[in-house]
Short mmCIF file of C-alpha atoms (C1' of nucleotides) in Angstrom, two decimals:
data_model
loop_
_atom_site.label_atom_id
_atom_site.label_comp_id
_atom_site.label_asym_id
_atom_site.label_seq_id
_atom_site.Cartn_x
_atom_site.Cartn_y
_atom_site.Cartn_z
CA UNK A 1 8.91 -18.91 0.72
CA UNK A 2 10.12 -20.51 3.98
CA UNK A 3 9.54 -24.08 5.23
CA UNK A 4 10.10 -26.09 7.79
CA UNK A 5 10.61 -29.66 7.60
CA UNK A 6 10.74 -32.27 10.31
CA UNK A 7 12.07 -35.62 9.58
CA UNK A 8 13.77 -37.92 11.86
CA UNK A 9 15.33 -39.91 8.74
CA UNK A 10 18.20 -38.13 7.56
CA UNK A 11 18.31 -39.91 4.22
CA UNK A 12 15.01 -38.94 3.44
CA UNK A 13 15.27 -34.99 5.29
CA UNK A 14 18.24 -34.55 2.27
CA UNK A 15 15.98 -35.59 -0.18
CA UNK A 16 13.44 -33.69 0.56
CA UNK A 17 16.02 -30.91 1.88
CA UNK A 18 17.40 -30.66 -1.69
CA UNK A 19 14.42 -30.77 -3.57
CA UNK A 20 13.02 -27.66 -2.19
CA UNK A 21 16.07 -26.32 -2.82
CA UNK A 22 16.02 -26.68 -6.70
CA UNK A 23 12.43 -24.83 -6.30
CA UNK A 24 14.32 -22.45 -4.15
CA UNK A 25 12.42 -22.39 -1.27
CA UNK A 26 14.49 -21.32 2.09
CA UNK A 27 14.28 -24.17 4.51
CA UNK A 28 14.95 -25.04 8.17
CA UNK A 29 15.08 -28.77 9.45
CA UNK A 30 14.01 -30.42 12.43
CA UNK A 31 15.26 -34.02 13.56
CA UNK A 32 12.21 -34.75 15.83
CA UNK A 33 9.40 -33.46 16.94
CA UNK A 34 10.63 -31.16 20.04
CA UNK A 35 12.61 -29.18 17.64
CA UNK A 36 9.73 -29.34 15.39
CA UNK A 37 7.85 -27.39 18.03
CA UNK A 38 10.74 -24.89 18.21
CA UNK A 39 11.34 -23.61 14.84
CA UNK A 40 7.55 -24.18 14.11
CA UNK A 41 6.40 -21.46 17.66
CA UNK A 42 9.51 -19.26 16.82
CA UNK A 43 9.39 -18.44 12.95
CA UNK A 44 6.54 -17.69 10.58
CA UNK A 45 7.17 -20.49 8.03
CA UNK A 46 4.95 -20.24 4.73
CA UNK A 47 4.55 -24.08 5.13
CA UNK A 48 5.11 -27.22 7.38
CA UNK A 49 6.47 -30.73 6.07
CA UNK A 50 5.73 -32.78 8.98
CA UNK A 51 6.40 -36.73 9.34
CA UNK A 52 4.00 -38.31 11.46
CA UNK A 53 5.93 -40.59 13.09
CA UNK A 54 8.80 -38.82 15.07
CA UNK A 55 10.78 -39.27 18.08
CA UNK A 56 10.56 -37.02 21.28
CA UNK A 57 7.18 -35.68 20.28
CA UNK A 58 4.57 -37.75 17.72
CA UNK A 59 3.64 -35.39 14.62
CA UNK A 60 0.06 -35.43 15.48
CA UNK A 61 0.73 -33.62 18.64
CA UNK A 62 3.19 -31.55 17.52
CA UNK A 63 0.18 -29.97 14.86
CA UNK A 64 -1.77 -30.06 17.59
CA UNK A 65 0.62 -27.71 19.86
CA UNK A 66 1.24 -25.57 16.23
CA UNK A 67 -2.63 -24.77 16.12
CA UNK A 68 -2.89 -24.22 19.48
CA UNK A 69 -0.24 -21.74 19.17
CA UNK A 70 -2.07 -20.02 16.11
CA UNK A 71 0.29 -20.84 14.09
CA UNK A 72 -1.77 -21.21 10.83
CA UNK A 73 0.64 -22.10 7.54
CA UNK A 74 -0.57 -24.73 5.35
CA UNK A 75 1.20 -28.16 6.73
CA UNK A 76 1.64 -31.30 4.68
CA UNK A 77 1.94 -34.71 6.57
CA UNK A 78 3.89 -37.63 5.57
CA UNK A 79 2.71 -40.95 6.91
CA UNK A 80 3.42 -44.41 5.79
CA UNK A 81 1.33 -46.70 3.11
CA UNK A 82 -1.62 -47.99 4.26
CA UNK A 83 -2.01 -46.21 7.49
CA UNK A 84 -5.71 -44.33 7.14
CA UNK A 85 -6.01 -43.92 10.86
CA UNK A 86 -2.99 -41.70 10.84
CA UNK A 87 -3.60 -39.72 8.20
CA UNK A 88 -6.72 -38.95 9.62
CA UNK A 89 -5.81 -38.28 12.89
CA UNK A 90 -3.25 -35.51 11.63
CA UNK A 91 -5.92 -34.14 9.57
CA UNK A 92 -7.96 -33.76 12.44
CA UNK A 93 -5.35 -32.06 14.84
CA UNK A 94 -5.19 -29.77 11.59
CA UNK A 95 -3.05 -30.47 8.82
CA UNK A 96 -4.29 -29.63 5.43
CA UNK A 97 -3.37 -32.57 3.14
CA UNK A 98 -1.07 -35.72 3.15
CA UNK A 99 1.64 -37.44 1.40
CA UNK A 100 2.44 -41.24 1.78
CA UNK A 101 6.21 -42.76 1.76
CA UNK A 102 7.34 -43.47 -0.75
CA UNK A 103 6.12 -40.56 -3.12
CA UNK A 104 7.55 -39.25 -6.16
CA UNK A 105 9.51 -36.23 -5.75
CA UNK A 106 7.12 -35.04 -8.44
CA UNK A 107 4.20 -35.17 -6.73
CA UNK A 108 5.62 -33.63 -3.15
CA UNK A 109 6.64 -30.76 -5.67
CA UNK A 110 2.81 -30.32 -6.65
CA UNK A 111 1.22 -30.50 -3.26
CA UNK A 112 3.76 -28.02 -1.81
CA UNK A 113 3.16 -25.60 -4.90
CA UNK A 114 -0.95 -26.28 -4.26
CA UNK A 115 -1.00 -25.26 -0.95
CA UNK A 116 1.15 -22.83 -1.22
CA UNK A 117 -1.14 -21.00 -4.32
CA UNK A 118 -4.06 -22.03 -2.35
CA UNK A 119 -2.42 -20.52 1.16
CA UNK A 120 -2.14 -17.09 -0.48
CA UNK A 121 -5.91 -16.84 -1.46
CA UNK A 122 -4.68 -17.21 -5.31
CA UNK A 123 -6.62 -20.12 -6.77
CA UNK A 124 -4.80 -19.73 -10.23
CA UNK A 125 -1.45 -19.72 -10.93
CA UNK A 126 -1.21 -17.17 -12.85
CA UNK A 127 -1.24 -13.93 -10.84
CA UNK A 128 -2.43 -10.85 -13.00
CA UNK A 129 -1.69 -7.56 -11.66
CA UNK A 130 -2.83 -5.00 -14.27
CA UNK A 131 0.45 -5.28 -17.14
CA UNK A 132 2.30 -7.95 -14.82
CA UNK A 133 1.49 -11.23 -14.75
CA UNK A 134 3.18 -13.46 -12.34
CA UNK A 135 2.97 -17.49 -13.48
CA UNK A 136 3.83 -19.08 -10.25
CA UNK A 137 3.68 -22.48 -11.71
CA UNK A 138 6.41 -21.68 -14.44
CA UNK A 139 8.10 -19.14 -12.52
CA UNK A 140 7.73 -16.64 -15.33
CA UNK A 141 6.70 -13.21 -15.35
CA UNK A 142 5.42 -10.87 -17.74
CA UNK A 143 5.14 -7.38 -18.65
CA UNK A 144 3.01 -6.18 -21.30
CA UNK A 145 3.00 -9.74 -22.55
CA UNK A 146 6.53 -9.77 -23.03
CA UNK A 147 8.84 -11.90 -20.72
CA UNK A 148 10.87 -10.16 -18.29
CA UNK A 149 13.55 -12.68 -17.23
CA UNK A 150 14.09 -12.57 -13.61
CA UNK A 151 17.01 -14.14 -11.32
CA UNK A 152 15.50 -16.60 -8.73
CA UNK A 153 15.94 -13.92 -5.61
CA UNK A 154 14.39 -11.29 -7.82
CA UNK A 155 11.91 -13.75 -8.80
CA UNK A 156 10.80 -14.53 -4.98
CA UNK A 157 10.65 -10.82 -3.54
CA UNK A 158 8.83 -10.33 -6.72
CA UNK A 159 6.03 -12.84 -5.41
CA UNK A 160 6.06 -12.33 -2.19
CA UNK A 161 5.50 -8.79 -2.28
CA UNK A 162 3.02 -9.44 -5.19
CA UNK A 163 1.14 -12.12 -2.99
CA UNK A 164 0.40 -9.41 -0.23
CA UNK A 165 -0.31 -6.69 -2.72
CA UNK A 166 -1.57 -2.94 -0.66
CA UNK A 167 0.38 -4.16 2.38
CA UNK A 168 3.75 -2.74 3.77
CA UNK A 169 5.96 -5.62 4.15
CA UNK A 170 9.15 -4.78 6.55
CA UNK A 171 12.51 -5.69 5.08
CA UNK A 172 12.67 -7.82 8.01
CA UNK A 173 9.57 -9.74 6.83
CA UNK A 174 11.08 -10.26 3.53
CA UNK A 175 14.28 -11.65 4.64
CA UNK A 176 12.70 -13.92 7.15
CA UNK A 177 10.58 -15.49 4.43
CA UNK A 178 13.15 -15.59 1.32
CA UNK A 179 15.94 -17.06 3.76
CA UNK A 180 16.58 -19.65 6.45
CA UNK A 181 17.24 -19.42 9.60
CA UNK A 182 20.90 -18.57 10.16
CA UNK A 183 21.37 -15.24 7.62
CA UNK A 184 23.14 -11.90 8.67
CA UNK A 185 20.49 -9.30 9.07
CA UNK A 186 22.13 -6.20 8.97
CA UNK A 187 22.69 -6.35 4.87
CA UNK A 188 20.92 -4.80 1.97
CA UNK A 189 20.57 -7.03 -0.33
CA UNK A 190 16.53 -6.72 0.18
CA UNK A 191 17.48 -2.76 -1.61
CA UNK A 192 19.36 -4.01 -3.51
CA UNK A 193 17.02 -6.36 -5.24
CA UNK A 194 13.79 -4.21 -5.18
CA UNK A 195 16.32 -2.09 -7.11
CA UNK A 196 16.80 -4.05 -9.86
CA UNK A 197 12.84 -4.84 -9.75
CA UNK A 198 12.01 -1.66 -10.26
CA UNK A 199 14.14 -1.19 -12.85
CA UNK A 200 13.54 -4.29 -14.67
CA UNK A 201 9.68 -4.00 -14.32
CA UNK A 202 8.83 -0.25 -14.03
CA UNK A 203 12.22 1.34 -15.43
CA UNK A 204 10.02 4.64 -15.95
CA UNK A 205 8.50 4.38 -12.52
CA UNK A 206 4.89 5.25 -14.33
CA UNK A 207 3.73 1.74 -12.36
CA UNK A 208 4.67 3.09 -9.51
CA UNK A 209 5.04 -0.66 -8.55
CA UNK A 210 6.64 -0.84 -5.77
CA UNK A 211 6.49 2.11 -2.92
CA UNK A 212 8.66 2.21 -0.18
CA UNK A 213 7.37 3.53 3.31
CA UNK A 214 10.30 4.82 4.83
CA UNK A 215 10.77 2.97 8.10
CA UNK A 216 7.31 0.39 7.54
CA UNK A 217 9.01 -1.32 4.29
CA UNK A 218 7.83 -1.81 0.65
CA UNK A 219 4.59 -1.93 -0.89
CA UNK A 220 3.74 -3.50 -4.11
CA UNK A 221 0.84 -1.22 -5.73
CA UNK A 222 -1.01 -3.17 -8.36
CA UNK A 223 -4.50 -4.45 -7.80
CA UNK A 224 -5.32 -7.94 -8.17
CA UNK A 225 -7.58 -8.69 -10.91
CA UNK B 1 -21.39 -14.30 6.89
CA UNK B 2 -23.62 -16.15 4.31
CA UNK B 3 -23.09 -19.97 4.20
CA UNK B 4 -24.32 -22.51 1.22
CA UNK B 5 -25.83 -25.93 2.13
CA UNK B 6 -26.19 -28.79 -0.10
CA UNK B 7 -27.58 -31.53 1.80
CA UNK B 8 -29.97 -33.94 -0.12
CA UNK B 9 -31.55 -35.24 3.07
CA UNK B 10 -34.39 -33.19 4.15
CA UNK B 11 -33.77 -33.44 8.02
CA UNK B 12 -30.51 -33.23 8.03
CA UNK B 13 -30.83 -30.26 6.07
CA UNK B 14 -33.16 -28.81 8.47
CA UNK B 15 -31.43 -29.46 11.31
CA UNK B 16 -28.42 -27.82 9.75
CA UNK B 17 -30.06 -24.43 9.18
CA UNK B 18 -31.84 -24.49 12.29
CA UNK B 19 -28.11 -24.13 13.62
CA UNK B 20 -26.98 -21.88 11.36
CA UNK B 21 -29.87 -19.68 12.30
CA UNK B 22 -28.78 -19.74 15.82
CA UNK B 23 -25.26 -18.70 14.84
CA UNK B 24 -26.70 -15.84 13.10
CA UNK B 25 -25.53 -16.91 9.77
CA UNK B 26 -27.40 -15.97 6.49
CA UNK B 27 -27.76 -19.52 4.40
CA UNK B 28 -29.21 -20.78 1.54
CA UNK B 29 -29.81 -24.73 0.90
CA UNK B 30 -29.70 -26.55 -3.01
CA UNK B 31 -31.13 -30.41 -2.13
CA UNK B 32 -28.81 -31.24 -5.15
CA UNK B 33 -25.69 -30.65 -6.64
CA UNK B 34 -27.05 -29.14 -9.89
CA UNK B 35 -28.44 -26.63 -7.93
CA UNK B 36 -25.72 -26.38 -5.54
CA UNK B 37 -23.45 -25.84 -8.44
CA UNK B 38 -25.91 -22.76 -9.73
CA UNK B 39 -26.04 -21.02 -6.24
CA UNK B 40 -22.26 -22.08 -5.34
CA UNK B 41 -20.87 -20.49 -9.12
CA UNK B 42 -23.45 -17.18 -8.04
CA UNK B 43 -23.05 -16.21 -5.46
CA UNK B 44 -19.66 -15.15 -2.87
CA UNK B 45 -20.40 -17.46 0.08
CA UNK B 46 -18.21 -17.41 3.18
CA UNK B 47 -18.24 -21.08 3.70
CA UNK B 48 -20.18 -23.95 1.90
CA UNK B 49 -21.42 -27.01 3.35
CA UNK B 50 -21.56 -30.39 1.27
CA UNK B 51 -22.58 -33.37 1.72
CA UNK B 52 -20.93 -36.08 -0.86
CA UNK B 53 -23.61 -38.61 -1.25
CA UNK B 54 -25.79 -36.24 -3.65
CA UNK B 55 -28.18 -36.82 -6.51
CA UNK B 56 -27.63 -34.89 -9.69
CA UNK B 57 -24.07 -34.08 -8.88
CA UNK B 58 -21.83 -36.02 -7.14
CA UNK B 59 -20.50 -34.24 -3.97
CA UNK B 60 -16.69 -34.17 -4.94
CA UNK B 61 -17.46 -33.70 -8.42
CA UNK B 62 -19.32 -30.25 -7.31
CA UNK B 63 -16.03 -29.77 -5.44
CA UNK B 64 -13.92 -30.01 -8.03
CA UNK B 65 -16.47 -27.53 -10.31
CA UNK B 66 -16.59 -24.98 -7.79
CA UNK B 67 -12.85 -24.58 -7.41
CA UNK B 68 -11.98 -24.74 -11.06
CA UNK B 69 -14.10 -21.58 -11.45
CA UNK B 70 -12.00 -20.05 -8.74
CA UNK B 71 -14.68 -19.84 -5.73
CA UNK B 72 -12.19 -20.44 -3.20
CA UNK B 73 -14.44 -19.98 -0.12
CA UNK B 74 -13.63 -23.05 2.74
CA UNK B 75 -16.03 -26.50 1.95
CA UNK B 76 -16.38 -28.54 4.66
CA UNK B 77 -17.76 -31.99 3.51
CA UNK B 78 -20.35 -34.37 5.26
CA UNK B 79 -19.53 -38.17 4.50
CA UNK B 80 -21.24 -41.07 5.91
CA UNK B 81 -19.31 -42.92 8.78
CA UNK B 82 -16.22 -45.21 7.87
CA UNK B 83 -16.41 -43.62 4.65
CA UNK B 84 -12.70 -43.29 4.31
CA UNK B 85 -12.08 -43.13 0.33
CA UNK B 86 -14.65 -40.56 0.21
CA UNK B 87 -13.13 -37.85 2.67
CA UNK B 88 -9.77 -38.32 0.95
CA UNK B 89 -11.34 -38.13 -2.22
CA UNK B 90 -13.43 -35.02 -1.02
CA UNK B 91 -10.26 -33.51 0.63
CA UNK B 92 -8.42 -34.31 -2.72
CA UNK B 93 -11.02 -32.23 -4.89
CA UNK B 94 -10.61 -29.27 -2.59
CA UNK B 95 -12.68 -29.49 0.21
CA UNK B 96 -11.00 -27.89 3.48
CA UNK B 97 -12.24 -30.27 6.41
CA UNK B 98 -14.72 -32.56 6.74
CA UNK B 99 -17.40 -34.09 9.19
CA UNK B 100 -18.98 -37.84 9.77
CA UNK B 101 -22.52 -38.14 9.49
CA UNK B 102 -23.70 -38.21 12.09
CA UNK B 103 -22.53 -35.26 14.16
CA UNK B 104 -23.21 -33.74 17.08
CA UNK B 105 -24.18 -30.03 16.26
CA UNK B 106 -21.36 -28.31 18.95
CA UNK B 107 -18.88 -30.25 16.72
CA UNK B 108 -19.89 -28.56 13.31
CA UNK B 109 -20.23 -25.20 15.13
CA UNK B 110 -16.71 -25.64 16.10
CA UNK B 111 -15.74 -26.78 12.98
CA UNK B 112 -17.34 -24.02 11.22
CA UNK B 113 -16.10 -21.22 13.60
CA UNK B 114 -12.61 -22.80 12.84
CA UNK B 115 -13.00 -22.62 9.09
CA UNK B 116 -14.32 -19.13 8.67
CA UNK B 117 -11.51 -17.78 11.21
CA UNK B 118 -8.74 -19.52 9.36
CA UNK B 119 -10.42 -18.16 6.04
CA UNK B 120 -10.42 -14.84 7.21
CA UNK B 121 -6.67 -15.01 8.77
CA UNK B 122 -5.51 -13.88 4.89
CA UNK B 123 -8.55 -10.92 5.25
CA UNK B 124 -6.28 -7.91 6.74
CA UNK B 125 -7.51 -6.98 9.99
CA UNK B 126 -8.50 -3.78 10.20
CA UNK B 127 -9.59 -1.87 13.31
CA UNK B 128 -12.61 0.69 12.98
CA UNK B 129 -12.90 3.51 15.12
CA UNK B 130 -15.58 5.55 13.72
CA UNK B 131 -14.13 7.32 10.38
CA UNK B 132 -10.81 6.25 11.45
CA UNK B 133 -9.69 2.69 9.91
CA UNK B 134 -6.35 1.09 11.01
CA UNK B 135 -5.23 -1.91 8.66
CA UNK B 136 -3.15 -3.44 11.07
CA UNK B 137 -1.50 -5.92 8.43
CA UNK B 138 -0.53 -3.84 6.21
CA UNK B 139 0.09 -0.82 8.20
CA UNK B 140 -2.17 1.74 6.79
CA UNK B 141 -4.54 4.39 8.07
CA UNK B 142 -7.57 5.61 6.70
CA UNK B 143 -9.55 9.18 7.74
CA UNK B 144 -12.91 8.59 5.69
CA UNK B 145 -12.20 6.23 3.10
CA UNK B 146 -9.02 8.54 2.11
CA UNK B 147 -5.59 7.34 3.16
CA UNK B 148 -3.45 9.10 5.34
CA UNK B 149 -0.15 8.74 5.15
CA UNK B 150 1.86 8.47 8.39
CA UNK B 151 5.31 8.33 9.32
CA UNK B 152 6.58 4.64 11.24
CA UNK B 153 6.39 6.47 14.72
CA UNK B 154 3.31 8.02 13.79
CA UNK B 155 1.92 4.90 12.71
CA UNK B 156 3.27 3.46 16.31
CA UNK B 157 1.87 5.83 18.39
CA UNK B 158 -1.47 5.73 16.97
CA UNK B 159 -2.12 1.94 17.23
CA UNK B 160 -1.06 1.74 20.51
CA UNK B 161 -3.37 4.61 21.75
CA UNK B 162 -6.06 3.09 19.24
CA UNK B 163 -5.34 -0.39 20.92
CA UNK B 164 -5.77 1.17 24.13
CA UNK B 165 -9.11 3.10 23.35
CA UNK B 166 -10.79 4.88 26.25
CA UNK B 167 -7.28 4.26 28.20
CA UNK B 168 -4.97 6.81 29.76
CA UNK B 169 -2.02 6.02 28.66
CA UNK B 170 1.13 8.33 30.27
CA UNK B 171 3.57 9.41 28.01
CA UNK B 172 5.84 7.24 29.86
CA UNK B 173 4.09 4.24 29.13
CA UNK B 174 4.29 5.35 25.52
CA UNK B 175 8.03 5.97 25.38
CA UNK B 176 8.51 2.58 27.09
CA UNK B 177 6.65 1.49 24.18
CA UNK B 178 8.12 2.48 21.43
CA UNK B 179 11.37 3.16 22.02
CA UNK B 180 14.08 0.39 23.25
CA UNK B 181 14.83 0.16 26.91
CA UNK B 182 16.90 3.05 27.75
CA UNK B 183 15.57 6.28 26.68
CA UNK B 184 16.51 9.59 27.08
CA UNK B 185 13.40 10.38 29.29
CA UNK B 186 13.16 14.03 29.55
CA UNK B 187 12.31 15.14 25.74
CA UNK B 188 9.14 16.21 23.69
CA UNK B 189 9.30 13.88 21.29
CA UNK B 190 5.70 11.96 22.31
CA UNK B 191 4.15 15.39 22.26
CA UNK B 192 4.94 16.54 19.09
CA UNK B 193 4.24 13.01 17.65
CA UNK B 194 0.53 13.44 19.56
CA UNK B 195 0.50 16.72 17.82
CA UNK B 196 1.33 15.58 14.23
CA UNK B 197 -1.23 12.76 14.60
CA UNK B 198 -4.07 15.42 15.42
CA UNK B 199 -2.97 17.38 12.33
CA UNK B 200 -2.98 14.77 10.14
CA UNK B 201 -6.13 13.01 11.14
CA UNK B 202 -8.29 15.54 12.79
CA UNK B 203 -7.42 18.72 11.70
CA UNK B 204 -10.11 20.79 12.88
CA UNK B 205 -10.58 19.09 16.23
CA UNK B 206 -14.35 17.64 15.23
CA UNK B 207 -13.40 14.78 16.23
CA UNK B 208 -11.49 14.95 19.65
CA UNK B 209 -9.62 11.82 18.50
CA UNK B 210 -6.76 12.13 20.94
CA UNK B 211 -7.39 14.16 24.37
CA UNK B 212 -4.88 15.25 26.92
CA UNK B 213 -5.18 14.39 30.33
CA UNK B 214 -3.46 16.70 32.09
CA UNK B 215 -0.32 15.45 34.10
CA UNK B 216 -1.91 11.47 33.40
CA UNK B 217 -1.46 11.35 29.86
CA UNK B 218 -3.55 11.06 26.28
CA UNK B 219 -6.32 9.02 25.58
CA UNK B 220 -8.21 8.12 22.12
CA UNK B 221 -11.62 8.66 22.22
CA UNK B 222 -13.16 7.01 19.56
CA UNK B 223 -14.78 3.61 20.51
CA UNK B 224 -13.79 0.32 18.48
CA UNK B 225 -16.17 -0.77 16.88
"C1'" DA C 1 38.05 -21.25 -15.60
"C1'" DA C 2 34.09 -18.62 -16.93
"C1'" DT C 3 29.78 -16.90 -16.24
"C1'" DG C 4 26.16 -15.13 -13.74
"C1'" DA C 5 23.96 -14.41 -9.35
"C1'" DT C 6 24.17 -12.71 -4.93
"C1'" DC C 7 26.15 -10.09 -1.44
"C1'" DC C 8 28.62 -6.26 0.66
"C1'" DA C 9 30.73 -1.49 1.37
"C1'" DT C 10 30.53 3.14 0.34
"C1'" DG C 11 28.79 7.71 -0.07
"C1'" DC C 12 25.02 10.62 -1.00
"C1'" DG C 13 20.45 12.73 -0.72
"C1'" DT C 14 16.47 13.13 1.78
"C1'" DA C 15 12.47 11.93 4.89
"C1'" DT C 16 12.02 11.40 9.50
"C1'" DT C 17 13.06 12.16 14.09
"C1'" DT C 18 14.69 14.92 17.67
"C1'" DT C 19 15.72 19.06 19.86
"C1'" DG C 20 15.19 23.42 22.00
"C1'" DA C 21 13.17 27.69 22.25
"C1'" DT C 22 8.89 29.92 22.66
"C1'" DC C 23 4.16 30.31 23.36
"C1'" DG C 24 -0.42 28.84 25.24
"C1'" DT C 25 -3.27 26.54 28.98
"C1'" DT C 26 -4.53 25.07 33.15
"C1'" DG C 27 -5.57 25.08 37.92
"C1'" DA C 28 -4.31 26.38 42.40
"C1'" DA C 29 -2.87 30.02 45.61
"C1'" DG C 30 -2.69 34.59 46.93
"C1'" DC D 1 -9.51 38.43 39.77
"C1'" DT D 2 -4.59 38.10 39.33
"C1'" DT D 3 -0.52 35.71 39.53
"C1'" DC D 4 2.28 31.97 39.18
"C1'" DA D 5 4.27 27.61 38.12
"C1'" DA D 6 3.85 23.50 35.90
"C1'" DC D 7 2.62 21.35 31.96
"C1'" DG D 8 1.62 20.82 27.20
"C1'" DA D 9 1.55 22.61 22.21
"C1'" DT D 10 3.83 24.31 18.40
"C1'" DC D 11 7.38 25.47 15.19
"C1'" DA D 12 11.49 25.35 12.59
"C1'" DA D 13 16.19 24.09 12.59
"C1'" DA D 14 19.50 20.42 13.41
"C1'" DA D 15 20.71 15.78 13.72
"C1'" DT D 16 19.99 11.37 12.34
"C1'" DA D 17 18.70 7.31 10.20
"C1'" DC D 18 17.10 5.29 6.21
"C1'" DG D 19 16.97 3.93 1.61
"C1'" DC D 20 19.23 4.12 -3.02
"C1'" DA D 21 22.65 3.63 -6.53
"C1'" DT D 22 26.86 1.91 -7.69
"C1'" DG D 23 30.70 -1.03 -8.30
"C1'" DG D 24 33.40 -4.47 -6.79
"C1'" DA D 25 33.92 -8.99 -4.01
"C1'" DT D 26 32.31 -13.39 -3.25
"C1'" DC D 27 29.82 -17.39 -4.19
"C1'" DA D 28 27.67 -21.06 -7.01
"C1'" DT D 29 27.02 -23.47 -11.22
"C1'" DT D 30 28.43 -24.96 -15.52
#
DNA sequence: AATGATCCATGCGTATTTTGATCGTTGAAG
DNA sequence: CTTCAACGATCAAAATACGCATGGATCATT
């Protein structure tokens, strides 16, 4: 999963900066709202954290511009006690829930993993694909009921082929959403990693879990249920 | 697209579905939440409409039902003006957007329109073309309900003669198309592509998906539907 | 420092793409 | 009605690019 965050206060960007990255999420900053705009038209991000207040160009406008531009991921705005109006206003311009400062790390954690599920069309959190069963809450999955143990890279291919389950899903996709910005394309790690997927999850290949279409990318095969 | 309104008001309610009829939407109406709850747990709407002040049922509380049994179709709620704590609380339960009471009816239409198109941005868009079916999100074809499988420039040249329907598209136009800038013009390759896709999807000709133009190029002859 | 995760380089096998040779079609000119 | 030339179709072989496995290097975390 890859989000963008735009926060003019640096103290607070590194909080939230490092937070998402103990839930491994691959993120991108923005200082203010120009750059906001940027990232936000250039990249498919899974999900915005937006501060409504911000320098060059206000957060409600920048949403604005993001809708306007199709750009559809779930975005979270951060506005400050108190302040109904704004909250409403960057509702309106089309964000899909709010946050006021301070918050609890906690609770950011929640929302993000809400929208997120809720983003994806899953409303539970536990994805069930015939004898795998994904628990995106927990970050656990299963075969046959018993735990497969999974590294965190594994663990996010895993889902995010699982969440778009029947569709081909370029390598290029896949590395755009499991890491930020700046990464080295030319690699294969993404191989290297569905590797050790299907071998951990489907060592017999009788799943069939994961096709690859040579040239259109990987396809996870399991129907939701 | 079949929408759910519960609307205790009888007016209001009226005047809603007299909208809904214009939009062509199939709806039904529950005057309660009870009864919204019953037709909401039933049946697969496409959208629901909700007012919060309800008898029976509270509005967010019907929320909150609704998405705990996984019915994960957009809400948008109707709250009375000012109303603050009770769009939060409505957004909180799991309500999408929401509207103050009262309207005017080119707003909710908007609304509405802007709902059930970001609901069905997660649907994969698939083109028809008669028995042809092109997923274009997960890059698949269908022939009849039976998928074929196609190579990436197979795939390629299809959708962009598909996309083009009814066009004459010059092979040039094609190579300039698929291939990066400089090309080695004077080669078969588009040809024998054309040729593979006519196997593969219309092998006895019934269908005259792909024609030649002589000298202007191919055109697909199936119209989108 | 030790462990595990992630990344990278290599070579191999194979599906896909490209080529080129040959054959079929078309439409205009003789 | 033939002939001809240009264009397109087809086929199989050749070239290529792609994906996979593997093992070792690098990186992060403890």
């Amino acid at each position: 999963m890859r989000i963008l965050i735009v926060e003019d206060e640096k103290p607070l960007r590194e909080q939230i900066l490092s937070l998402m990255a103990t839930e491994k999420y691959a993120c991108d900053t923005a200082a203010d709202g120009r750059e906001g705009l940027f990232l936000g038209s250039e990249y498919d991000y899974d999900l915005a954290i937006i501060d409504l207040g911000l320098p060059l160009l206000d957060g409600t406008q920048l949403i604005r511009e993001l809708r306007s531009k199709e750009r559809n991921f779930p975005i979270l705005i951060l506005t400050a006690r108190g302040n109904w109006q704004d909250k409403v206003s960057g509702l309106e311009a089309g964000a899909d829930d709010y946050l006021t400062k301070p918050f609890h790390p906690e609770e950011l954690r929640a929302r993000i993993h809400a929208l997120l599920r809720r983003a994806s069309g899953h409303a539970s959190s536990v994805l069930r694909y015939g004898p795998i069963a994904i628990d995106t809450s927990a970050k656990r999955v299963f075969r046959d009921d018993a735990e497969v143990e999974l590294t965190s890279f594994e663990y996010n291919t895993l889902t995010y082929l699982a969440m778009h389950a029947g569709k081909n899903i370029s390598k290029s996709e896949l590395t755009e959403h499991l890491y930020a910005q700046d990464y080295d394309r030319d690699s294969n790690v993404i191989e290297v990693f569905v590797g050790r997927l299907r071998k951990k999850l489907d060592a017999d290949g009788s799943l069939n879990l994961i096709s690859t279409q040579r040239g259109l990318g990987y396809r996870f095969n399991l129907d939701k249920q």
